[in-house]
Amino acid sequence: MSAQHRCPGVSRRSFLNGVAAAAIAASFTDFVAIRPALAQTALTPDAALQRMMDGNGRYVRQRLQSFNEDLSILRQDTEEKQEPFAAVLSCADSRVPVEILFDQSIGHLFVSRVAGNVTTPEIIASLEYGVAVLGAVLIMVLGHANCGAVKAAIAGKDVPGQISALYAPLRAAVDQAGPDLEAATRANAKIQARSLSEASTVLAAGIKAGRLKVVAGYYDLASGKVELLS
Ligand SMILES: [Zn+2]
């Protein structure tokens, strides 16, 4: 299957025309309006982003608060429902423990992880669920330093099994930024964030309604800092 055919944006756009997209935009607003129990967070997208960055600041200063929270109470409170205020698309890399580096605990973040933090149809579906059903008001696509997936895509060598399936969705970043690993990783986070905003009619409707913000970030392994990319 070619990269073109694998692109969720192309297939979805051909399926959903402008009229359908407008209907979804309206139903998104209705959905949020008629189900306030699910649109739980009172945070604006900007306030949600600030909460994430504040948490990262505590992580960098080694002043984590989330570990002081009573986990048994948090588990109890979230047994029947979850109300994450933000969603994160991060790499599967073991050095990027999303909840820890944003100092968040049970029920706060809806995290989707895949090597290279790329937007496959399954990832888009997950994030649509996090936003439209659970009420997250922010999505951060988080690239990171020394990303093995981006490194492999730059090298483009034969690899065992299905690892090379990651090459196609990372291709645009490598084409745009060249062989510099950090530049390609930053470009990829921005490209995937844009792809989410544009390829998903559900997420695009959330952005249009002012209920959602999609941002890209870059995590520095050495300093622990998350930098917002614009
Ligand atoms: Zn990675």
Coordinates of N, CA and C and ligand atoms in Angstrom, one line a residue:
M1 N 0.9 -1.2 0.0 CA 0.0 0.0 0.0 C 0.9 1.3 0.0
S2 N 0.6 2.2 -0.8 CA 1.4 3.4 -1.0 C 1.2 4.3 0.2
A3 N 2.1 5.2 0.4 CA 2.0 6.3 1.4 C 0.7 7.1 1.2
Q4 N 0.5 7.3 -0.1 CA -0.7 8.1 -0.4 C -2.0 7.5 0.1
H5 N -2.1 6.1 -0.1 CA -3.3 5.5 0.3 C -3.4 5.3 1.8
R6 N -2.3 5.3 2.4 CA -2.3 5.2 3.9 C -2.7 6.5 4.6
C7 N -2.6 7.6 3.9 CA -2.9 8.9 4.5 C -4.3 9.0 4.9
P8 N -4.6 9.1 6.3 CA -6.0 9.2 6.7 C -6.6 10.5 6.3
G9 N -5.8 11.5 6.1 CA -6.4 12.8 5.7 C -7.1 12.7 4.3
V10 N -6.4 12.1 3.4 CA -6.9 11.9 2.0 C -8.1 11.1 2.0
S11 N -8.1 9.9 2.7 CA -9.3 9.1 2.6 C -10.5 9.7 3.3
R12 N -10.2 10.4 4.4 CA -11.3 11.0 5.1 C -11.9 12.2 4.4
R13 N -11.0 12.9 3.7 CA -11.5 14.1 3.0 C -12.4 13.7 1.9
S14 N -12.0 12.5 1.2 CA -12.8 12.1 0.1 C -14.1 11.5 0.6
F15 N -14.2 11.1 1.8 CA -15.4 10.5 2.4 C -16.3 11.6 2.9
L16 N -15.7 12.5 3.6 CA -16.5 13.6 4.2 C -16.4 14.9 3.4
N17 N -17.5 15.3 2.7 CA -17.4 16.5 2.0 C -17.6 17.7 2.9
G18 N -17.6 18.9 2.4 CA -17.8 20.1 3.2 C -19.0 20.2 4.0
V19 N -20.1 19.7 3.4 CA -21.4 19.7 4.1 C -21.4 18.8 5.3
A20 N -20.8 17.6 5.1 CA -20.7 16.7 6.2 C -19.9 17.3 7.4
A21 N -18.8 17.9 7.0 CA -17.9 18.5 8.0 C -18.7 19.6 8.8
A22 N -19.5 20.4 8.1 CA -20.2 21.4 8.8 C -21.2 20.8 9.8
A23 N -21.8 19.7 9.4 CA -22.8 18.9 10.2 C -22.1 18.4 11.5
I24 N -20.9 17.9 11.3 CA -20.1 17.4 12.4 C -19.7 18.5 13.3
A25 N -19.4 19.7 12.7 CA -19.0 20.8 13.6 C -20.2 21.2 14.5
A26 N -21.4 21.2 13.9 CA -22.6 21.5 14.7 C -22.9 20.5 15.7
S27 N -22.7 19.2 15.4 CA -23.0 18.1 16.3 C -22.0 18.1 17.4
F28 N -20.8 18.5 17.1 CA -19.7 18.6 18.2 C -20.2 19.5 19.2
T29 N -20.6 20.7 18.8 CA -21.1 21.7 19.7 C -22.3 21.2 20.5
D30 N -23.2 20.6 19.8 CA -24.4 20.0 20.5 C -24.0 19.0 21.5
F31 N -23.1 18.2 21.1 CA -22.6 17.1 22.0 C -22.1 17.6 23.3
V32 N -21.2 18.6 23.1 CA -20.6 19.2 24.3 C -21.7 19.9 25.2
A33 N -22.7 20.6 24.5 CA -23.7 21.3 25.2 C -24.7 20.4 25.9
I34 N -25.1 19.3 25.3 CA -26.1 18.5 25.9 C -25.5 17.5 26.9
R35 N -24.2 17.3 26.9 CA -23.7 16.3 27.8 C -22.6 17.0 28.7
P36 N -23.1 17.9 29.5 CA -22.1 18.6 30.4 C -21.3 17.7 31.3
A37 N -21.9 16.6 31.7 CA -21.2 15.7 32.6 C -19.9 15.1 31.9
L38 N -19.9 15.1 30.6 CA -18.7 14.6 29.9 C -17.8 15.8 29.5
A39 N -18.4 17.0 29.3 CA -17.5 18.1 29.1 C -17.1 18.7 30.4
Q40 N -16.3 17.9 31.1 CA -16.1 18.2 32.6 C -15.2 19.4 32.9
T41 N -14.1 19.5 32.1 CA -13.1 20.5 32.5 C -13.6 21.9 32.2
A42 N -13.5 22.8 33.2 CA -13.9 24.2 33.0 C -12.7 25.0 32.4
L43 N -11.6 24.3 32.2 CA -10.4 24.9 31.7 C -10.6 25.3 30.3
T44 N -10.0 26.5 29.9 CA -9.9 26.8 28.5 C -8.7 26.1 27.9
P45 N -8.6 26.0 26.6 CA -7.4 25.3 26.0 C -6.1 26.0 26.5
D46 N -6.1 27.3 26.6 CA -4.9 28.0 27.0 C -4.6 27.7 28.5
A47 N -5.6 27.6 29.3 CA -5.4 27.3 30.7 C -4.9 25.9 30.8
A48 N -5.4 25.0 30.0 CA -4.9 23.6 30.0 C -3.5 23.5 29.6
L49 N -3.1 24.3 28.6 CA -1.7 24.3 28.2 C -0.8 24.9 29.3
Q50 N -1.3 25.9 30.0 CA -0.5 26.5 31.1 C -0.3 25.4 32.2
R51 N -1.4 24.6 32.5 CA -1.3 23.6 33.5 C -0.2 22.6 33.2
M52 N -0.2 22.2 31.9 CA 0.8 21.3 31.4 C 2.2 21.8 31.6
M53 N 2.4 23.1 31.2 CA 3.7 23.7 31.2 C 4.2 23.9 32.7
D54 N 3.2 24.3 33.6 CA 3.5 24.5 35.0 C 4.0 23.1 35.6
G55 N 3.3 22.0 35.2 CA 3.7 20.7 35.6 C 5.1 20.3 35.2
N56 N 5.4 20.7 33.9 CA 6.8 20.4 33.4 C 7.8 21.2 34.2
G57 N 7.4 22.5 34.5 CA 8.3 23.3 35.3 C 8.7 22.6 36.7
R58 N 7.6 22.1 37.3 CA 7.8 21.4 38.6 C 8.7 20.1 38.4
Y59 N 8.5 19.4 37.3 CA 9.3 18.2 37.0 C 10.8 18.6 36.8
V60 N 11.0 19.7 36.1 CA 12.4 20.2 35.8 C 13.1 20.6 37.1
R61 N 12.3 21.2 38.0 CA 12.9 21.6 39.3 C 12.9 20.5 40.4
Q62 N 12.4 19.3 39.9 CA 12.2 18.2 40.8 C 11.4 18.5 42.0
R63 N 10.3 19.2 41.7 CA 9.3 19.5 42.8 C 7.9 18.9 42.4
L64 N 7.9 17.6 42.1 CA 6.7 17.0 41.7 C 5.6 17.0 42.8
Q65 N 4.4 17.3 42.5 CA 3.3 17.3 43.4 C 2.4 16.1 43.3
S66 N 2.4 15.6 42.0 CA 1.4 14.5 41.8 C 1.6 13.3 42.6
F67 N 2.9 13.0 43.1 CA 3.1 11.9 43.9 C 2.7 12.1 45.3
N68 N 2.3 13.3 45.7 CA 1.8 13.5 47.0 C 0.3 13.2 47.1
E69 N -0.3 13.1 45.9 CA -1.8 12.9 45.8 C -2.1 11.5 46.3
D70 N -3.3 11.3 46.9 CA -3.7 10.0 47.4 C -4.2 9.1 46.2
L71 N -3.4 8.2 45.8 CA -3.7 7.4 44.6 C -4.9 6.5 44.8
S72 N -5.2 6.1 46.1 CA -6.4 5.3 46.3 C -7.7 6.1 46.1
I73 N -7.6 7.3 46.5 CA -8.8 8.2 46.3 C -8.9 8.5 44.8
L74 N -7.8 8.8 44.2 CA -7.9 9.1 42.7 C -8.4 7.9 42.0
R75 N -8.0 6.7 42.3 CA -8.5 5.5 41.7 C -10.0 5.4 41.9
Q76 N -10.4 5.6 43.1 CA -11.8 5.5 43.5 C -12.7 6.6 42.7
D77 N -12.2 7.8 42.6 CA -12.9 8.9 41.9 C -13.0 8.6 40.4
T78 N -12.1 7.9 39.9 CA -12.1 7.7 38.4 C -12.5 6.4 38.0
E79 N -13.0 5.6 38.9 CA -13.4 4.2 38.6 C -14.5 4.2 37.5
E80 N -15.5 5.0 37.7 CA -16.7 5.0 36.8 C -16.5 6.0 35.6
K81 N -15.7 7.0 35.8 CA -15.6 7.9 34.7 C -14.2 8.5 34.7
Q82 N -13.8 9.0 33.5 CA -12.5 9.7 33.4 C -12.8 11.1 32.8
E83 N -12.0 12.1 33.3 CA -12.2 13.5 32.8 C -10.9 14.1 32.6
P84 N -10.1 13.6 31.6 CA -8.8 14.2 31.3 C -8.9 15.6 30.7
F85 N -8.1 16.5 31.2 CA -8.2 17.9 30.7 C -7.4 18.0 29.4
A86 N -6.4 17.1 29.1 CA -5.6 17.2 27.9 C -5.3 15.9 27.4
A87 N -4.9 15.8 26.1 CA -4.4 14.6 25.5 C -3.0 14.8 25.0
V88 N -2.2 13.8 24.9 CA -0.9 13.9 24.4 C -0.6 12.8 23.4
L89 N -0.1 13.1 22.3 CA 0.5 12.1 21.4 C 2.0 12.1 21.5
S90 N 2.5 11.1 22.1 CA 4.0 11.1 22.3 C 4.6 9.8 21.7
C91 N 5.9 9.8 21.6 CA 6.6 8.6 21.1 C 6.5 7.5 22.2
A92 N 6.7 6.3 21.8 CA 6.7 5.2 22.7 C 8.0 5.1 23.6
D93 N 8.9 5.9 23.3 CA 10.3 5.9 23.9 C 10.2 5.9 25.4
S94 N 10.9 5.0 26.0 CA 10.9 4.8 27.5 C 11.4 6.0 28.3
R95 N 12.1 6.9 27.6 CA 12.6 8.0 28.3 C 11.6 9.2 28.3
V96 N 10.4 9.0 27.8 CA 9.4 10.0 27.7 C 8.2 9.6 28.5
P97 N 8.3 9.6 29.9 CA 7.2 9.2 30.7 C 6.2 10.4 30.9
V98 N 5.2 10.4 30.0 CA 4.4 11.6 29.8 C 3.8 12.1 31.1
E99 N 3.1 11.3 31.9 CA 2.5 11.8 33.1 C 3.6 12.4 34.1
I100 N 4.7 11.7 34.2 CA 5.7 12.2 35.1 C 6.3 13.6 34.7
L101 N 6.6 13.7 33.4 CA 7.2 14.9 32.9 C 6.3 16.1 32.9
F102 N 5.0 15.9 33.0 CA 4.0 17.0 33.1 C 3.4 17.0 34.6
D103 N 4.0 16.2 35.5 CA 3.5 16.1 36.9 C 2.0 16.0 37.0
Q104 N 1.5 15.0 36.3 CA 0.0 14.7 36.3 C -0.2 13.3 36.8
S105 N -1.4 13.1 37.4 CA -1.7 11.8 38.0 C -2.8 11.1 37.3
I106 N -3.5 10.2 38.0 CA -4.5 9.3 37.4 C -5.7 10.2 36.9
G107 N -6.1 10.0 35.7 CA -7.3 10.6 35.2 C -7.1 12.0 34.6
H108 N -5.8 12.5 34.6 CA -5.6 13.9 34.1 C -5.3 13.9 32.6
L109 N -4.5 13.0 32.1 CA -4.1 13.0 30.7 C -4.5 11.8 29.9
F110 N -4.9 12.1 28.7 CA -5.3 11.0 27.8 C -4.1 10.8 26.8
V111 N -3.4 9.7 27.0 CA -2.1 9.6 26.3 C -2.1 8.5 25.3
S112 N -1.8 8.9 24.0 CA -1.6 8.0 22.9 C -0.2 7.9 22.6
R113 N 0.4 6.7 22.5 CA 1.8 6.6 22.2 C 2.1 5.7 21.1
V114 N 3.0 6.1 20.2 CA 3.4 5.3 19.1 C 4.8 5.8 18.7
A115 N 5.7 4.9 18.3 CA 7.0 5.3 17.9 C 7.0 6.4 16.9
G116 N 7.7 7.5 17.1 CA 7.7 8.6 16.2 C 6.5 9.6 16.3
N117 N 5.7 9.3 17.3 CA 4.5 10.2 17.5 C 3.8 10.6 16.2
V118 N 3.5 9.6 15.4 CA 2.8 9.8 14.1 C 1.3 9.6 14.2
T119 N 0.6 10.3 13.3 CA -0.9 10.2 13.3 C -1.4 9.2 12.4
T120 N -1.5 7.9 12.9 CA -2.1 6.9 12.1 C -3.7 7.0 12.3
P121 N -4.5 6.3 11.5 CA -5.9 6.3 11.7 C -6.3 5.9 13.1
E122 N -5.6 4.9 13.7 CA -6.0 4.5 15.0 C -5.7 5.6 16.1
I123 N -4.6 6.3 15.9 CA -4.2 7.3 16.8 C -5.2 8.5 16.7
I124 N -5.6 8.8 15.5 CA -6.6 9.9 15.3 C -7.9 9.5 16.0
A125 N -8.3 8.2 15.8 CA -9.5 7.8 16.4 C -9.4 7.9 17.9
S126 N -8.3 7.5 18.5 CA -8.1 7.6 20.0 C -8.2 9.0 20.4
L127 N -7.6 9.9 19.7 CA -7.6 11.3 20.1 C -9.0 12.0 19.9
E128 N -9.7 11.6 18.9 CA -11.0 12.0 18.7 C -11.9 11.6 19.9
Y129 N -11.7 10.4 20.4 CA -12.4 9.9 21.5 C -12.1 10.7 22.8
G130 N -10.8 11.0 22.9 CA -10.4 11.8 24.1 C -11.0 13.2 24.1
V131 N -11.2 13.8 22.9 CA -11.7 15.1 22.9 C -13.2 15.1 22.8
A132 N -13.8 14.4 21.9 CA -15.3 14.5 21.7 C -16.1 13.8 22.8
V133 N -15.5 12.7 23.3 CA -16.3 12.0 24.3 C -15.8 12.3 25.8
L134 N -14.5 12.4 26.0 CA -14.0 12.6 27.3 C -13.8 14.1 27.7
G135 N -13.8 15.0 26.7 CA -13.8 16.4 26.9 C -12.4 17.1 27.0
A136 N -11.3 16.4 26.6 CA -10.0 17.0 26.7 C -10.1 18.3 25.8
V137 N -9.4 19.4 26.3 CA -9.5 20.6 25.5 C -8.1 21.0 24.9
L138 N -7.2 20.1 25.1 CA -5.8 20.4 24.5 C -5.2 19.1 24.0
I139 N -4.6 19.1 22.8 CA -3.8 18.0 22.4 C -2.4 18.5 22.2
M140 N -1.4 17.8 22.8 CA 0.0 18.2 22.5 C 0.6 17.0 21.8
V141 N 1.2 17.3 20.7 CA 2.0 16.3 20.0 C 3.5 16.5 20.4
L142 N 4.1 15.5 21.0 CA 5.3 15.7 21.7 C 6.5 14.9 21.1
G143 N 7.3 15.6 20.4 CA 8.6 14.9 19.9 C 9.6 15.0 21.0
H144 N 10.7 14.3 20.8 CA 11.8 14.3 21.8 C 13.2 14.1 21.2
A145 N 14.1 14.6 22.0 CA 15.5 14.4 21.6 C 15.9 13.0 21.4
N146 N 16.8 12.7 20.5 CA 17.4 11.4 20.2 C 16.3 10.4 19.9
C147 N 15.3 10.7 19.1 CA 14.2 9.8 18.8 C 14.7 8.8 17.8
G148 N 14.7 7.5 18.2 CA 15.1 6.4 17.4 C 14.3 6.2 16.1
A149 N 13.0 6.5 16.2 CA 12.1 6.3 15.1 C 12.5 7.3 14.0
V150 N 12.7 8.6 14.4 CA 13.1 9.6 13.4 C 14.5 9.3 12.8
K151 N 15.4 8.9 13.7 CA 16.7 8.5 13.3 C 16.7 7.4 12.2
A152 N 15.8 6.4 12.5 CA 15.7 5.3 11.5 C 15.1 5.7 10.2
A153 N 14.2 6.7 10.3 CA 13.6 7.2 9.1 C 14.6 8.0 8.2
I154 N 15.5 8.7 8.9 CA 16.5 9.5 8.2 C 17.4 8.5 7.5
A155 N 17.9 7.4 8.2 CA 18.8 6.5 7.7 C 18.1 5.7 6.5
G156 N 16.8 5.3 6.7 CA 16.1 4.6 5.7 C 16.6 3.3 5.3
K157 N 17.3 2.6 6.2 CA 17.9 1.3 5.9 C 16.9 0.2 6.0
D158 N 17.2 -1.0 5.4 CA 16.3 -2.1 5.6 C 16.3 -2.5 7.1
V159 N 15.2 -2.8 7.6 CA 15.0 -3.1 9.0 C 14.1 -4.4 9.1
P160 N 14.2 -5.1 10.2 CA 13.4 -6.3 10.3 C 11.9 -6.1 10.5
G161 N 11.1 -7.1 10.2 CA 9.7 -7.0 10.5 C 9.0 -5.8 9.9
Q162 N 8.2 -5.1 10.6 CA 7.3 -4.0 10.1 C 7.8 -2.7 10.5
I163 N 9.1 -2.6 11.1 CA 9.6 -1.3 11.6 C 9.5 -0.2 10.5
S164 N 9.8 -0.6 9.3 CA 9.8 0.4 8.2 C 8.5 1.0 7.9
A165 N 7.4 0.4 8.5 CA 6.1 1.1 8.4 C 6.1 2.5 8.9
L166 N 7.0 2.8 9.8 CA 7.1 4.1 10.4 C 7.8 5.1 9.5
Y167 N 8.5 4.6 8.4 CA 9.2 5.5 7.6 C 8.2 6.5 6.8
A168 N 7.1 5.9 6.3 CA 6.3 6.7 5.4 C 5.7 7.9 6.2
P169 N 5.1 7.7 7.4 CA 4.5 8.9 8.0 C 5.6 9.9 8.5
L170 N 6.9 9.5 8.6 CA 7.9 10.4 9.0 C 8.6 11.0 7.8
R171 N 8.3 10.6 6.6 CA 9.0 11.0 5.4 C 8.9 12.5 5.2
A172 N 7.7 13.1 5.4 CA 7.5 14.5 5.2 C 8.5 15.4 6.0
A173 N 8.7 15.0 7.3 CA 9.6 15.7 8.2 C 11.0 15.6 7.7
V174 N 11.4 14.4 7.3 CA 12.8 14.2 6.8 C 13.0 15.0 5.5
D175 N 12.1 15.0 4.6 CA 12.2 15.7 3.4 C 12.3 17.2 3.7
Q176 N 11.5 17.7 4.6 CA 11.5 19.1 4.9 C 12.7 19.6 5.7
A177 N 13.2 18.8 6.7 CA 14.3 19.2 7.5 C 15.6 18.7 7.2
G178 N 15.7 17.6 6.4 CA 17.0 17.0 6.0 C 17.4 16.1 7.1
P179 N 18.7 15.7 7.0 CA 19.2 14.6 7.9 C 19.5 15.0 9.3
D180 N 19.4 16.3 9.7 CA 19.6 16.7 11.1 C 18.5 16.1 12.0
L181 N 18.9 15.3 12.9 CA 17.9 14.6 13.8 C 17.0 15.5 14.5
E182 N 17.6 16.5 15.2 CA 16.7 17.4 16.0 C 15.8 18.2 15.1
A183 N 16.3 18.7 14.0 CA 15.5 19.5 13.1 C 14.3 18.7 12.5
A184 N 14.6 17.4 12.2 CA 13.6 16.5 11.6 C 12.6 16.2 12.7
T185 N 13.0 16.0 13.9 CA 12.1 15.7 15.0 C 11.2 16.8 15.3
R186 N 11.7 18.0 15.3 CA 10.9 19.2 15.5 C 9.9 19.4 14.4
A187 N 10.4 19.2 13.2 CA 9.5 19.3 12.0 C 8.4 18.3 12.1
N188 N 8.7 17.1 12.5 CA 7.7 16.0 12.6 C 6.6 16.3 13.6
A189 N 7.0 16.8 14.8 CA 6.0 17.2 15.8 C 5.0 18.2 15.2
K190 N 5.5 19.2 14.5 CA 4.7 20.2 13.9 C 3.8 19.7 12.8
I191 N 4.4 18.8 12.0 CA 3.6 18.3 10.8 C 2.5 17.4 11.4
Q192 N 2.8 16.6 12.4 CA 1.8 15.7 12.9 C 0.7 16.5 13.6
A193 N 1.0 17.6 14.3 CA 0.0 18.4 14.9 C -0.9 19.0 13.9
R194 N -0.3 19.5 12.8 CA -1.1 20.1 11.7 C -2.0 19.0 11.1
S195 N -1.4 17.9 10.9 CA -2.2 16.8 10.3 C -3.4 16.4 11.1
L196 N -3.2 16.4 12.4 CA -4.4 16.2 13.3 C -5.4 17.2 13.2
S197 N -5.0 18.5 13.1 CA -6.0 19.6 13.1 C -6.7 19.6 11.8
E198 N -6.1 19.1 10.7 CA -6.7 19.2 9.4 C -7.4 17.9 8.9
A199 N -6.7 16.7 9.3 CA -7.3 15.5 8.8 C -8.5 15.0 9.5
S200 N -8.6 15.4 10.8 CA -9.7 15.0 11.6 C -10.8 16.0 11.6
T201 N -12.0 15.7 11.0 CA -13.1 16.6 11.0 C -13.6 16.9 12.4
V202 N -13.5 15.9 13.3 CA -14.0 16.0 14.7 C -13.1 17.0 15.4
L203 N -11.8 16.9 15.2 CA -10.8 17.8 15.9 C -10.9 19.2 15.3
A204 N -11.0 19.2 14.0 CA -11.1 20.6 13.3 C -12.4 21.3 13.8
A205 N -13.5 20.6 14.1 CA -14.7 21.2 14.6 C -14.5 21.7 16.0
G206 N -13.7 20.9 16.8 CA -13.4 21.4 18.2 C -12.6 22.7 18.2
I207 N -11.7 22.7 17.3 CA -10.8 23.9 17.2 C -11.7 25.1 16.8
K208 N -12.5 24.9 15.8 CA -13.4 26.0 15.2 C -14.4 26.5 16.3
A209 N -14.8 25.5 17.2 CA -15.8 25.9 18.2 C -15.0 26.6 19.4
G210 N -13.7 26.7 19.4 CA -12.9 27.3 20.5 C -12.8 26.3 21.7
R211 N -13.1 25.1 21.5 CA -13.1 24.1 22.6 C -11.8 23.3 22.6
L212 N -10.9 23.5 21.6 CA -9.8 22.6 21.5 C -8.6 23.4 20.9
K213 N -7.4 23.1 21.4 CA -6.2 23.6 20.8 C -5.2 22.4 20.6
V214 N -4.6 22.5 19.4 CA -3.6 21.4 19.1 C -2.2 22.1 19.0
V215 N -1.2 21.7 19.8 CA 0.1 22.3 19.8 C 1.1 21.2 19.7
A216 N 2.3 21.6 19.2 CA 3.5 20.7 19.1 C 4.5 21.1 20.2
G217 N 5.2 20.1 20.7 CA 6.2 20.3 21.7 C 7.4 19.5 21.4
Y218 N 8.6 19.9 22.0 CA 9.8 19.1 21.9 C 10.4 18.9 23.3
Y219 N 10.6 17.6 23.6 CA 11.1 17.3 25.0 C 12.6 17.0 24.9
D220 N 13.3 17.8 25.7 CA 14.8 17.6 25.8 C 15.1 16.6 26.9
L221 N 15.7 15.5 26.5 CA 16.0 14.4 27.5 C 16.9 14.9 28.6
A222 N 17.9 15.7 28.3 CA 18.9 16.1 29.3 C 18.4 17.1 30.3
S223 N 17.6 18.1 29.8 CA 17.2 19.1 30.8 C 15.8 18.8 31.4
G224 N 15.1 17.9 30.7 CA 13.7 17.6 31.2 C 12.7 18.6 30.7
K225 N 13.1 19.6 29.9 CA 12.2 20.7 29.5 C 11.4 20.4 28.3
V226 N 10.1 20.8 28.3 CA 9.3 20.7 27.1 C 9.2 22.1 26.5
E227 N 9.6 22.2 25.3 CA 9.6 23.5 24.6 C 8.4 23.5 23.6
L228 N 7.6 24.5 23.6 CA 6.5 24.6 22.7 C 7.0 25.1 21.3
L229 N 6.6 24.4 20.3 CA 7.0 24.8 18.9 C 5.9 25.5 18.2
S230 N 6.3 26.6 17.5 CA 5.3 27.3 16.8 C 5.6 27.3 15.3
Ligands
ZN1 ZN 11.0 8.6 19.8

